[in-house]
Short mmCIF file of C-alpha atoms and ligand atoms in Angstrom, two decimals:
data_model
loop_
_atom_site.label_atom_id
_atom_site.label_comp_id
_atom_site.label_asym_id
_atom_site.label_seq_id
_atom_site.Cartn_x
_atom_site.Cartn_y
_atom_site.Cartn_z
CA UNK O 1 0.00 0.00 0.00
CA UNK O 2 0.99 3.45 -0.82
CA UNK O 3 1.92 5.21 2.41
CA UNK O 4 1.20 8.38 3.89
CA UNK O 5 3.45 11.17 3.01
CA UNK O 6 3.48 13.41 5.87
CA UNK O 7 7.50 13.15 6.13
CA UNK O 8 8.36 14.12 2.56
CA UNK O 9 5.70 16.86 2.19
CA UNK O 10 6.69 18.71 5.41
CA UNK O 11 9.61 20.01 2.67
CA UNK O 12 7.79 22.80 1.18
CA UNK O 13 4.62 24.39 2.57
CA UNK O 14 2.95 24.19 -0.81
CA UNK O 15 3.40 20.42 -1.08
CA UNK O 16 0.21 18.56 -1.03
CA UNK O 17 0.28 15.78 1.80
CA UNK O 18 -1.28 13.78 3.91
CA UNK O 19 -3.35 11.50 1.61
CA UNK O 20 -5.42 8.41 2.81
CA UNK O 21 -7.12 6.37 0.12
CA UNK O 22 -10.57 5.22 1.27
CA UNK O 23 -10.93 2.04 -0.72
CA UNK O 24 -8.97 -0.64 -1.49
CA UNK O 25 -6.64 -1.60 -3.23
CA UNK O 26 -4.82 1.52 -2.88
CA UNK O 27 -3.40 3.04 -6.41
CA UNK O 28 0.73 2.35 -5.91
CA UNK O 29 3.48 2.27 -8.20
CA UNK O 30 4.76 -0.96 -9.60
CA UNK O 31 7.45 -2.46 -7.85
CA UNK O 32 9.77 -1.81 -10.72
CA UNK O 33 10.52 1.89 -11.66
CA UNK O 34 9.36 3.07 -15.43
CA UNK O 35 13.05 3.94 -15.80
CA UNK O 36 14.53 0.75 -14.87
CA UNK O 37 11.41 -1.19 -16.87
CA UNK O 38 12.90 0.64 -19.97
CA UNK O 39 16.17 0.40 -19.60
CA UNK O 40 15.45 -3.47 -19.91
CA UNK O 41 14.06 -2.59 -22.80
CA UNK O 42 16.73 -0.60 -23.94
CA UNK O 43 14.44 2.25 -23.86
CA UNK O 44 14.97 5.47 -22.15
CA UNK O 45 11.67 7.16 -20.36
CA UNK O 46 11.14 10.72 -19.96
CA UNK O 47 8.91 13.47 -18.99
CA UNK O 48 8.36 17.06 -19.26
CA UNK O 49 9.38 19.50 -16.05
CA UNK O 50 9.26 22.68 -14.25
CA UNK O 51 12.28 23.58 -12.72
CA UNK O 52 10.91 24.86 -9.41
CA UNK O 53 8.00 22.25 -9.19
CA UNK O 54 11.48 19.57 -9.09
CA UNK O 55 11.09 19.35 -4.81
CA UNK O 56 8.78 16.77 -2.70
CA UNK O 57 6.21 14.63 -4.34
CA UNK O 58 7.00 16.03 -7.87
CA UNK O 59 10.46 15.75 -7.52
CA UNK O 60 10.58 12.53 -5.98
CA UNK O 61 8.48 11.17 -9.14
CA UNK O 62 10.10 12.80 -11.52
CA UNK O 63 13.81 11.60 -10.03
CA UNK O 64 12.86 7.94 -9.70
CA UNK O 65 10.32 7.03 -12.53
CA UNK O 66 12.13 8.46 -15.15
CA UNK O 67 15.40 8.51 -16.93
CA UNK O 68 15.26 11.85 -19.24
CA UNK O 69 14.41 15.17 -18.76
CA UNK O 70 13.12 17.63 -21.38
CA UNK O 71 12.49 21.28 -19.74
CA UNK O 72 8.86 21.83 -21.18
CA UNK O 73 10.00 25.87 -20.95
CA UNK O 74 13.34 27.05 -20.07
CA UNK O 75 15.36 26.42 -22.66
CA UNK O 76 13.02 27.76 -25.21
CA UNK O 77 14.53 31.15 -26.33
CA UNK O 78 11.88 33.38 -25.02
CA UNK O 79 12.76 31.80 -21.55
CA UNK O 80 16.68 32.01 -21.75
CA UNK O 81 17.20 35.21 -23.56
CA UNK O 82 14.08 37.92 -23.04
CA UNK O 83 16.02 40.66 -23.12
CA UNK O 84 18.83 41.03 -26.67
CA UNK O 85 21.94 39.95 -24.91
CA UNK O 86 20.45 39.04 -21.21
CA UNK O 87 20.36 35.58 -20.04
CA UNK O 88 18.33 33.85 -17.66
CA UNK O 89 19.62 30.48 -17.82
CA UNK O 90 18.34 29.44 -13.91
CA UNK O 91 15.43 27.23 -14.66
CA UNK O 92 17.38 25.04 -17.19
CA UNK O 93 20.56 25.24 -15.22
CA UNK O 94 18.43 23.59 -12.32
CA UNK O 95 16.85 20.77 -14.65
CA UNK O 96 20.19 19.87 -16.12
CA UNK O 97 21.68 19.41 -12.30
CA UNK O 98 18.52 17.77 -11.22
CA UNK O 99 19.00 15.28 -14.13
CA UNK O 100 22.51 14.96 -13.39
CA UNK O 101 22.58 14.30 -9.87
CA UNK O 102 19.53 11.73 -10.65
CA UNK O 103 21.67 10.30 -13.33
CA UNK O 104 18.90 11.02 -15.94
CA UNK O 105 19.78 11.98 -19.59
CA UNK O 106 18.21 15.55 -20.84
CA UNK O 107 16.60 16.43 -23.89
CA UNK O 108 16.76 20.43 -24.72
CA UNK O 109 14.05 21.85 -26.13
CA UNK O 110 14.20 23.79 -28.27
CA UNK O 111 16.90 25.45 -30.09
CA UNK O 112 14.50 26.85 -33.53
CA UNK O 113 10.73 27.46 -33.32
CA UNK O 114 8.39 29.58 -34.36
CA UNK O 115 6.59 30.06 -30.81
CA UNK O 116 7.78 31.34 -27.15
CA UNK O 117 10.77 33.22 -28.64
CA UNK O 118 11.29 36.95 -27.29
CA UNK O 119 9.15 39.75 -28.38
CA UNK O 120 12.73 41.45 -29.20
CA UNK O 121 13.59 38.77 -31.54
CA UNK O 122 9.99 39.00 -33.05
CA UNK O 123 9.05 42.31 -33.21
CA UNK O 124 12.33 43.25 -34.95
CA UNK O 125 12.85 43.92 -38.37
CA UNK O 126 15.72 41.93 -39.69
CA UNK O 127 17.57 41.47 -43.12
CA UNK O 128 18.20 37.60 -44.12
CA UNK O 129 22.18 38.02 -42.83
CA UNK O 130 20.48 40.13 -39.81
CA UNK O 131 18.49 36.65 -38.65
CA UNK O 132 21.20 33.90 -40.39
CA UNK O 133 23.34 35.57 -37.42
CA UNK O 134 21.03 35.57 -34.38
CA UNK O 135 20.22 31.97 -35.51
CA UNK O 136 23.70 31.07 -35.13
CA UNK O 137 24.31 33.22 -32.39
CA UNK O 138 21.61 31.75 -30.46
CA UNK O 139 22.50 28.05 -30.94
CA UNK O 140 26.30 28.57 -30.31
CA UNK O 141 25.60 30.26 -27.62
CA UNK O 142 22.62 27.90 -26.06
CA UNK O 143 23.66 24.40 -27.32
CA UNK O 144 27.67 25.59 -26.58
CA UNK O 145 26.73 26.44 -22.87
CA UNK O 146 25.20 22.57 -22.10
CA UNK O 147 27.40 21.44 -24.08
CA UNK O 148 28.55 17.28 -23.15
CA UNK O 149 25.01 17.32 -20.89
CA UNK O 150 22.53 17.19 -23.26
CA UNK O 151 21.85 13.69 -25.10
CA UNK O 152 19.55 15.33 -27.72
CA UNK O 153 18.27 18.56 -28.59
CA UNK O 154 15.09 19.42 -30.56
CA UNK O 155 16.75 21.74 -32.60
CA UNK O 156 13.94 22.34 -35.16
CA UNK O 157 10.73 22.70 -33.85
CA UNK O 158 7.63 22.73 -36.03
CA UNK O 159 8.13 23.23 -39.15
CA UNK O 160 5.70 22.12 -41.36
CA UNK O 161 2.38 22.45 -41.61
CA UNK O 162 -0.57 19.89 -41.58
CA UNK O 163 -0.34 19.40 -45.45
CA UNK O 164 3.49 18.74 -45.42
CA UNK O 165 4.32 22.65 -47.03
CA UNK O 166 6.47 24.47 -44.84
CA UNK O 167 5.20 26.47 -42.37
CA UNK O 168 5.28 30.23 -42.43
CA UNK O 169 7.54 31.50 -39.72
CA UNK O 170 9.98 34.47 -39.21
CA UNK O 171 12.75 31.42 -39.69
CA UNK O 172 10.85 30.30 -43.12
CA UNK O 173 10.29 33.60 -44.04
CA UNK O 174 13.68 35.02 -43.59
CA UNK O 175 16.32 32.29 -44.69
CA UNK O 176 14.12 30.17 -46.64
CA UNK O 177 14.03 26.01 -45.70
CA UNK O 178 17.96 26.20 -45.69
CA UNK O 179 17.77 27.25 -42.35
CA UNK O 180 16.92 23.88 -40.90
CA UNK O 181 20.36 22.73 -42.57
CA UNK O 182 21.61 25.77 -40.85
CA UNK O 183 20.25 25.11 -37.31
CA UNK O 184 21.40 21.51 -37.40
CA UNK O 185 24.96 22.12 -38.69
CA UNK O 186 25.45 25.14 -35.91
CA UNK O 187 24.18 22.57 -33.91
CA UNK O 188 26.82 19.85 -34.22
CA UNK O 189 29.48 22.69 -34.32
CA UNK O 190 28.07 23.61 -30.71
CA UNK O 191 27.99 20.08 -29.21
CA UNK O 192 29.22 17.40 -31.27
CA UNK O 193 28.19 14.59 -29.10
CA UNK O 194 24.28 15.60 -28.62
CA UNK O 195 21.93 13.60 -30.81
CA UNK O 196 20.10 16.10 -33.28
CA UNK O 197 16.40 16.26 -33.51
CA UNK O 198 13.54 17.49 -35.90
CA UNK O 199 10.45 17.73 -33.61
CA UNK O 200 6.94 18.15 -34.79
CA UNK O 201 3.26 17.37 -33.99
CA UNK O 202 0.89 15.43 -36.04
CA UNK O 203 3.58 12.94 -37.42
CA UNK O 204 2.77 9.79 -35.43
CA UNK O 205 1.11 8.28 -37.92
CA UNK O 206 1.72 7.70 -42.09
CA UNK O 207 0.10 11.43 -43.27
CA UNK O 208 1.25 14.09 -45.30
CA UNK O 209 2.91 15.80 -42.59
CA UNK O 210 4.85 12.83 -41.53
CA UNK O 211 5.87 12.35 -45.20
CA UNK O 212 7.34 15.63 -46.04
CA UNK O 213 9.29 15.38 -42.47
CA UNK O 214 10.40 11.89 -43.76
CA UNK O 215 10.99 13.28 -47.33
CA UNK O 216 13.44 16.16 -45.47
CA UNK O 217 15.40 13.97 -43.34
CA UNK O 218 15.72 11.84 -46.48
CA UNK O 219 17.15 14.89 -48.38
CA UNK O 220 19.24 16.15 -45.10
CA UNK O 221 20.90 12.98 -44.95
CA UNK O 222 21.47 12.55 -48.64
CA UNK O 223 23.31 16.26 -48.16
CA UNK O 224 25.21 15.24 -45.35
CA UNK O 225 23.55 17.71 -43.17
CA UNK O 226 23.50 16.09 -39.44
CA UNK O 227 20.41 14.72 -38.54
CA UNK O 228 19.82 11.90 -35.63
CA UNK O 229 17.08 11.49 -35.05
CA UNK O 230 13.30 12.63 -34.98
CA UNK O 231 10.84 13.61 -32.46
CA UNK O 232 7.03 12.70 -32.78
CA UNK O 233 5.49 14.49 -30.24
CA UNK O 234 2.26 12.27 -29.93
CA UNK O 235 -0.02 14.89 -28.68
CA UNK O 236 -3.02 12.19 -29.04
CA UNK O 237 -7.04 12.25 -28.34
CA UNK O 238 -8.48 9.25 -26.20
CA UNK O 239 -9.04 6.12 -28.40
CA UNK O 240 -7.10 7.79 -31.58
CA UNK O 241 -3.85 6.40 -31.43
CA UNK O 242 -2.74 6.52 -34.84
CA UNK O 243 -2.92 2.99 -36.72
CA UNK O 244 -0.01 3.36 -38.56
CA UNK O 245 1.99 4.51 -35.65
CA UNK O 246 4.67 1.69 -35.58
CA UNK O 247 5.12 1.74 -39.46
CA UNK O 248 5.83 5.76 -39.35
CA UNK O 249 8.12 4.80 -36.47
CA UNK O 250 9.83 1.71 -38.66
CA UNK O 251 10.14 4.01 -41.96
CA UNK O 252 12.12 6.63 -39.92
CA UNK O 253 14.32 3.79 -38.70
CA UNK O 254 14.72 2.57 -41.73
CA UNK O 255 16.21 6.05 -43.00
CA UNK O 256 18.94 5.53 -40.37
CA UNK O 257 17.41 8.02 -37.60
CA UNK O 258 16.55 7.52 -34.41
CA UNK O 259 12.82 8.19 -33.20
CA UNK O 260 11.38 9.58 -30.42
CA UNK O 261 8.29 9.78 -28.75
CA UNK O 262 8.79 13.37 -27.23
CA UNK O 263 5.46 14.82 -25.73
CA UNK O 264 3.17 11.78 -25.20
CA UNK O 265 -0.41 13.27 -23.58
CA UNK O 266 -3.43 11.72 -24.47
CA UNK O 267 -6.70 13.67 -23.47
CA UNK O 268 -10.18 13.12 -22.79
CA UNK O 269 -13.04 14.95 -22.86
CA UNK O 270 -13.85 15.46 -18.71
CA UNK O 271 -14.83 13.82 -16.46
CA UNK O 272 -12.73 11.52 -16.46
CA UNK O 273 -14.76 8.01 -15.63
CA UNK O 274 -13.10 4.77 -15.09
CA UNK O 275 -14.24 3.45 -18.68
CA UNK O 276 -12.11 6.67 -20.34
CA UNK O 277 -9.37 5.45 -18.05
CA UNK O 278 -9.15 1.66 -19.09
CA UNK O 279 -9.50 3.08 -23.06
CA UNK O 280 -6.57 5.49 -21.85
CA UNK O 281 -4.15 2.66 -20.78
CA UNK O 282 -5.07 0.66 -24.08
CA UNK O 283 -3.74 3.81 -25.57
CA UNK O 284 -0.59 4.51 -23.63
CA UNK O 285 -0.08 1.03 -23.66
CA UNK O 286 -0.18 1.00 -27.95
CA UNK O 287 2.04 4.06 -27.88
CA UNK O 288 4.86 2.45 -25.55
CA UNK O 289 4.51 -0.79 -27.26
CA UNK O 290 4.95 0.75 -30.93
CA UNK O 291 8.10 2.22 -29.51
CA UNK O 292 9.20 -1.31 -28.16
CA UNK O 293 8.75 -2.97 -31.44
CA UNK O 294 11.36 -1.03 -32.76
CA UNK O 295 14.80 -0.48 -31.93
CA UNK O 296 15.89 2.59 -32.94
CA UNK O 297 12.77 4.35 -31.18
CA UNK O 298 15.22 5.18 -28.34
CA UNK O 299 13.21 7.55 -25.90
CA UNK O 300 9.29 8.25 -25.05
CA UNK O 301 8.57 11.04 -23.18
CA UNK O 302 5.62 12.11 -21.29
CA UNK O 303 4.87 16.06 -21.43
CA UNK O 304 4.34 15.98 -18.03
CA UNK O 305 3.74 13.27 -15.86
CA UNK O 306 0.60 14.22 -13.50
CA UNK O 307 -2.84 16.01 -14.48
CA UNK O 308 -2.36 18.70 -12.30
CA UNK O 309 0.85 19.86 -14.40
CA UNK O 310 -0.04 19.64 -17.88
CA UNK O 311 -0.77 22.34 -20.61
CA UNK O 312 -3.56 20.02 -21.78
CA UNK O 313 -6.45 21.76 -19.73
CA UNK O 314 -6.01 25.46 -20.74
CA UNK O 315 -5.49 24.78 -24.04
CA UNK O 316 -8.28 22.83 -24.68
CA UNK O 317 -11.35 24.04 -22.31
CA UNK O 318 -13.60 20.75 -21.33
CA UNK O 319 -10.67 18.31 -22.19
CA UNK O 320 -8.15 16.91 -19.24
CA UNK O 321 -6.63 14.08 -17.43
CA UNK O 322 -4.28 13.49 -20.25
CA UNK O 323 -1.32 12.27 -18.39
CA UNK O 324 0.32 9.02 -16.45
CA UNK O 325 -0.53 10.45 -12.84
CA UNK O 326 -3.81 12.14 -11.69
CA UNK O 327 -3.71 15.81 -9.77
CA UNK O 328 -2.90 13.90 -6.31
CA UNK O 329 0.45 12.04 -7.86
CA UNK O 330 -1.13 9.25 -7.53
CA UNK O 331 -0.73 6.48 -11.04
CA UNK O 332 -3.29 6.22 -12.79
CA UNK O 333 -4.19 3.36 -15.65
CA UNK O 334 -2.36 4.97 -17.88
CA UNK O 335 0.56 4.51 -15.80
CA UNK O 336 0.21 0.44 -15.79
CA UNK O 337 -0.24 1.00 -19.35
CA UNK O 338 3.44 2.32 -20.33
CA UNK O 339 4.79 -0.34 -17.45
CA UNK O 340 2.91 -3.16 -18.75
CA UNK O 341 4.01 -2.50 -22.54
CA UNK O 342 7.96 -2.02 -20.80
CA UNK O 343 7.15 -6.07 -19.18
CA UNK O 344 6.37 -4.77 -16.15
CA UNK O 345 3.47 -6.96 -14.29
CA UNK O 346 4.27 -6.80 -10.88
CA UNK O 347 1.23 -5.07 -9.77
CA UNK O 348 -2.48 -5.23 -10.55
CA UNK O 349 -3.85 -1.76 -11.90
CA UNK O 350 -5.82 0.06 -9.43
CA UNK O 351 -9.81 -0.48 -9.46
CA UNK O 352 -10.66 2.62 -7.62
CA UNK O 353 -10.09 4.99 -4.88
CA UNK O 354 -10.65 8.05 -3.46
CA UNK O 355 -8.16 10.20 -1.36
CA UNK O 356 -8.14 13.48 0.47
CA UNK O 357 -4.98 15.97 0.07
CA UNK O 358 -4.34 18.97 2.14
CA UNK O 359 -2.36 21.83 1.08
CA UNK O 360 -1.61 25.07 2.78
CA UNK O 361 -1.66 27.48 -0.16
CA UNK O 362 -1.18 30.73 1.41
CA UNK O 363 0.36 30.93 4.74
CA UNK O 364 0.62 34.73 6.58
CA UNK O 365 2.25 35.57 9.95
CA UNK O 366 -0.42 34.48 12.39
CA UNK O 367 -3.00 32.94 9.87
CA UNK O 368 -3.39 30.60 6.79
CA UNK O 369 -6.05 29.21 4.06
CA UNK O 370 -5.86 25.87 4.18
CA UNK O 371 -7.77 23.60 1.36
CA UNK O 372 -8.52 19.86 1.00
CA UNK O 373 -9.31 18.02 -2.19
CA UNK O 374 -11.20 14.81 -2.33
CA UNK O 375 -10.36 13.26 -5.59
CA UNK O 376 -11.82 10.08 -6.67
CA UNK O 377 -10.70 7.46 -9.95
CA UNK O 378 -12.45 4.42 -10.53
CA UNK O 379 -14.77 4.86 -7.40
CA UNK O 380 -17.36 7.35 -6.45
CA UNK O 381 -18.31 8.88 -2.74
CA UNK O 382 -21.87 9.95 -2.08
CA UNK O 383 -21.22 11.69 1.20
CA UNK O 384 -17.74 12.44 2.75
CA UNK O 385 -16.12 13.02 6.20
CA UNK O 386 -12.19 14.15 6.31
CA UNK O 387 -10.73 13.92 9.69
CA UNK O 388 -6.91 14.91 11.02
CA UNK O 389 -5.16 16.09 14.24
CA UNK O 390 -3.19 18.94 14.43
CA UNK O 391 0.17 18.75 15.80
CA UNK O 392 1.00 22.25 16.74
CA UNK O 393 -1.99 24.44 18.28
CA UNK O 394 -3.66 25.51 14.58
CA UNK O 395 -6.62 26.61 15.33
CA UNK O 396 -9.86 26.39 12.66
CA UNK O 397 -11.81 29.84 12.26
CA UNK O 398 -13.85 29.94 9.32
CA UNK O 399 -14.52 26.69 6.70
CA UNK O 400 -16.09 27.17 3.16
CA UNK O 401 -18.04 24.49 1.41
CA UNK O 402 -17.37 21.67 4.46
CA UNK O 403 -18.90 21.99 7.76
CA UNK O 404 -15.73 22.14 9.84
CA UNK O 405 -15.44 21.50 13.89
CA UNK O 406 -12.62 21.52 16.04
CA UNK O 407 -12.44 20.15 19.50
CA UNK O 408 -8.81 20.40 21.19
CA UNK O 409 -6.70 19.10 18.27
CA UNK O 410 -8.96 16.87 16.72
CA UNK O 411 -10.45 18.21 13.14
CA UNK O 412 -13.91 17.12 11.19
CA UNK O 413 -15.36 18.06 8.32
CA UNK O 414 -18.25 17.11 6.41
CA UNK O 415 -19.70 17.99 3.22
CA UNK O 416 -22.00 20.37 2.71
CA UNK O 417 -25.81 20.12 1.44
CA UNK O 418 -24.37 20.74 -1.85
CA UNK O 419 -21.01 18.85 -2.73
CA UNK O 420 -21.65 15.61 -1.03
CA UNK O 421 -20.84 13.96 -4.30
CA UNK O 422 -17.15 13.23 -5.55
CA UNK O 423 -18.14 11.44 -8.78
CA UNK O 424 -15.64 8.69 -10.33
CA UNK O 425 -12.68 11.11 -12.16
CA UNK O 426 -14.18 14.00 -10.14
CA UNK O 427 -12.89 15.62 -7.29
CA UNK O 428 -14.27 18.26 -4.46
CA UNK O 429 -12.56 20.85 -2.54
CA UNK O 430 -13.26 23.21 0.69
CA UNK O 431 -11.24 25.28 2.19
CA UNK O 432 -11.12 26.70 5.55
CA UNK O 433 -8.71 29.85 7.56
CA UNK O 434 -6.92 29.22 10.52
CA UNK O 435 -4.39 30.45 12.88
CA UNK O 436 -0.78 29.54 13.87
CA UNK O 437 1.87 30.33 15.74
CA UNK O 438 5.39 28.95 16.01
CA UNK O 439 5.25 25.91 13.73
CA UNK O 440 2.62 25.07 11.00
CA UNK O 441 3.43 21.43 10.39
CA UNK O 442 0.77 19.61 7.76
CA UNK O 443 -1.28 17.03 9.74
CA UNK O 444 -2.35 13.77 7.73
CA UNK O 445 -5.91 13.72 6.92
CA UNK O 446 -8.06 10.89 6.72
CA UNK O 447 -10.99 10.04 4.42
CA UNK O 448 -13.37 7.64 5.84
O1 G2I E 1 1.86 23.26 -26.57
C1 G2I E 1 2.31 22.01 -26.13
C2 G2I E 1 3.70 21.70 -26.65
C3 G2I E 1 3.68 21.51 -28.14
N1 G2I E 1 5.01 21.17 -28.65
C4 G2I E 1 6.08 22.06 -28.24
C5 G2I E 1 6.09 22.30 -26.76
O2 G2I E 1 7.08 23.23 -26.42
C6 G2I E 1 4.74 22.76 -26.28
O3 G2I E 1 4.84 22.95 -24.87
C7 G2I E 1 4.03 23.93 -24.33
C8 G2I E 1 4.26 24.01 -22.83
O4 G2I E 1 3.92 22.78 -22.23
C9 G2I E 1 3.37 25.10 -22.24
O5 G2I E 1 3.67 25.29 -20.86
O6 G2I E 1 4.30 25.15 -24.92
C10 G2I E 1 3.40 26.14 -24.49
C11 G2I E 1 3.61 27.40 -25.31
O7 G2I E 1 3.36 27.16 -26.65
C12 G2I E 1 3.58 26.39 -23.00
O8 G2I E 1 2.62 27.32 -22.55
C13 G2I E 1 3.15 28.45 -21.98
C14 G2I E 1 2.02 29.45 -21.84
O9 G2I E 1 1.51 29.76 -23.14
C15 G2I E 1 2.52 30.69 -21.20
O10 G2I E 1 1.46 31.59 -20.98
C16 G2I E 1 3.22 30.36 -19.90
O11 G2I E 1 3.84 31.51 -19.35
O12 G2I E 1 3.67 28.16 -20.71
C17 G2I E 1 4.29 29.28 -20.13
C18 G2I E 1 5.00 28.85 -18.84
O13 G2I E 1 4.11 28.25 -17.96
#
C-alpha cells in the first residue's frame, strides 16, 4: 500500500500531503521503476518539467520514474534570452543538475521554433544576414553552454504544416528552408556529441505531414547535413492512437534516424470516468509498445507526468486528465499501461479509490487558508467526512463548502448540502482559515 506522506511533504509548505485512500486496493506504483522497466528494454523514459515544481512529491516522481528530462520551458529562447543579450539560464541550469545528480539523460528543447521566442527577436525587423546571425548566435551560444550534458536537442521545432508545405515563420520567411540545414549544422558545431532532432506534432502516424518530415530527413541525410534522429510528439485524443503509428516509427528507422516519442499526452473529454481510463491505458499502452517494437525508437517522453501539471487543460477548455498520474500524484491506468508494454506486471492496476490531500496554499504571519481536495478514480463517494489532528496548536476559524469543527486538536469536516458527491474522475474541494503560531506542520488527513 501506498503510504502516507506526511514526512516528505513537510519540505515545502505548498506540497500537497497527507493523503489516505478510502478504498482498497490503494493506487501504488509498480514495484519496478518506469526507468529501470525501460532500460530493460533498452528504452529510455522521460517526462516534461518545471524547474521549481522539481522538490517533494514532484520531484521525488520525476527523479525515480524516469530517466530523461526535457524542460517543457526554459530552454526555449523566449525563456533564456528575453532581453537582446540578457540571459536567464536558472530554470534550465536547475533541470540539467537535477537530471545529473539523478543520473537522468536531458533532452533540450528547443533550439528553432516559431513560438515562445522573445518579443525582441519577433518584433524586430531583420535582413536575411540580420536573422542567419542571431540563428547562429543563439545556438552557439545555447547548445555551446550545455554542451557534453545534453543527449539530444530538438533543434527544429515545427516546421511544417498539416499538409506537409512548410510552415510560415519568421525562420521560413527570412532564410528560406535552408535554415533547418543551418540550425542543425550550428548545432553539431556547438555540441558534437548531442543527438540532433527534428520535432513536430501530427507525425505519429503515415500522413502528409509525416511524409514531407520523412521526405526532409531523407534529403538532409542525402546532403550530409546532421540529422539523428526525430521527435514525434504524440499529442493524441483518447481512443485515436494513430494505426499506422509503428510503421511511421519503422520508416524513420529505416532512413537511419533515431525516433522519439517526445510529448506523449493523451486527453479526454472530462470527467474523467473509469471506462475513459481503461481506453486510456489501451492507448498509452499501444504508444509504448509501438516504440518497443522497434529499436531505434530510443526515448518516449511524457509532457508531463501528472494532471495537475499539464498544458492540456487550458489549451483545450472541457478536455483533461491526459497524463500518467492524476492531480494527487497518484498512477493512474495509464501509468500500468506504459509499465505493462515495458514487461512490467508486478502489480495489478488500481480499481478505484478516493483520497483526500491537504495543502496550505497561502500561509501569513499568524493565519493561513488551508484547502482539501477529495479526488476520486475508478470509485465514487456519495457523502464524505475528512478527519486529522493537528500537531501544533492551529486553530480552525472559518470553513467554506465543508462543515468544519474543532475540539482540542482533533479536526472534522463534512460535506456540505451541496457537494456531497465526488463522482468517479471528479474531485471536491473546501477550504477553511486558521491560525498559527510557532510551527505550522501539515497534519495527515483521513478520508473515511
Ligand atoms: O503546446 C504544447 C507543446 C507543443 N510542442 C512544443 C512544446 O514546447 C509545447 O509545450 C508547451 C508548454 O507545455 C506550455 O507550458 O508550450 C506552451 C507554449 O506554446 C507552453 O505554454 C506556456 C504558456 O503559453 C505561457 O502563458 C506560460 O507563461 O507556458 C508558459 C510557462 O508556464
Amino acid at each position: 500500500m501506498r503510504s502516507l506522506r506526511t514526512g516528505l511533504s513537510l519540505a515545502s509548505l505548498l506540497a500537497t500531503l497527507g493523503t489516505l485512500l478510502l478504498t482498497a486496493p490503494a493506487a501504488h506504483a509498480a514495484d519496478t521503476p518506469l526507468r529501470d522497466l525501460g532500460t530493460a528494454k533498452g528504452k529510455v523514459i522521460g517526462t516534461a518539467v518545471t524547474g521549481s515544481k522539481l522538490t517533494g512529491t514532484y520531484g521525488d516522481i520525476a527523479g525515480a520514474q524516469f530517466s530523461s528530462l526535457t524542460p517543457g520551458n526554459a530552454m526555449k529562447w523566449g525563456s533564456v534570452e528575453p532581453t537582446q543579450g540578457s540571459f536567464n539560464w536558472a530554470e534550465a541550469d536547475q533541470i540539467v543538475n537535477f537530471a545529473e545528480a539523478h543520473g537522468q539523460q536531458v533532452r533540450g528543447h528547443t533550439l528553432v521554433w516559431h513560438s515562445q521566442n522573445p518579443s525582441w527577436l519577433t518584433n524586430g525587423s531583420w535582413t536575411p544576414a540580420q536573422l542567419g546571425t542571431l540563428l547562429d548566435n543563439h545556438i552557439a551560444t545555447e547548445a555551446g553552454r550545455y554542451k557534453g550534458r545534453i543527449a539530444a536537442w530538438d533543434v527544429v521545432n515545427e516546421p511544417f504544416n498539416e499538409d506537409g508545405t512548410y510552415r510560415s515563420t519568421l525562420w521560413y520567411n527570412g532564410l528560406g528552408s535552408g535554415y533547418i540545414a543551418r540550425a542543425l549544422t550550428d548545432a553539431r558545431a556547438a555540441d558534437p556529441a548531442a543527438k540532433l532532432y527534428i520535432n513536430d506534432y501530427n507525425v505519429e502516424g503515415v500522413n502528409a505531414k509525416s511524409t514531407a518530415l520523412y521526405n526532409l530527413v531523407k534529403s538532409l541525410k542525402e546532403q550530409g547535413v546532421p540529422i539523428d534522429g526525430v521527435g514525434l510528439q504524440a499529442h493524441l485524443i483518447l481512443g485515436q492512437v494513430p494505426s499506422t503509428l509503428q510503421q511511421n516509427i519503422q520508416r524513420f528507422a529505416d532512413l537511419g534516424v533515431d525516433v522519439a516519442i517526445t510529448e506523449l499526452d493523451i486527453r479526454m473529454a472530462l470527467p474523467a470516468d473509469s471506462t475513459k481510463l481503461a481506453q486510456q491505458k489501451a492507448d498509452y499502452k499501444a504508444v509504448t509498445a509501438a516504440c518497443v517494437a522497434v529499436t531505434r525508437c530510443v526515448n518516449l517522453t511524457v509532457w508531463g507526468f501528472a494532471d495537475s501539471d499539464s498544458w492540456v487543460d487550458s489549451t483545450f477548455p472541457g478536455y483533461g486528465a491526459a497524463t500518467p498520474y492524476d492531480a494527487n500524484y497518484a498512477p493512474k491506468p495509464a501509468y500500468y499501461g506504459i509499465a505493462e508494454a515495458l514487461g512490467g506486471t508486478t502489480t495489478p492496476p488500481p480499481t478505484g479509490a478516493c483520497s483526500a490531500a491537504y495543502s496550505v496554499p497561502s500561509q501569513w504571519n499568524t493565519g493561513f487558508t488551508g484547502n482539501v481536495t477529495i479526488s476520486c478514480s475508478g470509485a465514487s463517494l456519495s457523502s464524505w467526512k475528512v478527519t486529522w489532528t493537528y500537531g501544533a496548536g492551529q486553530q480552525i476559524t472559518q470553513a467554506w463548502n465543508a462543515t468544519c469543527t474543532q475540539t482540542g486538536a482533533a479536526v472534522s469536516c463534512t460535506n456540505a448540502s451541496y457537494n456531497g458527491t465526488v463522482p468517479d474522475g471528479g474531485s471536491v474541494t473546501f477550504g477553511f482559515n486558521a491560525n498559527w503560531s510557532g510551527s505550522n506542520p501539515v497534519p495527515t488527513v483521513t478520508l473515511g
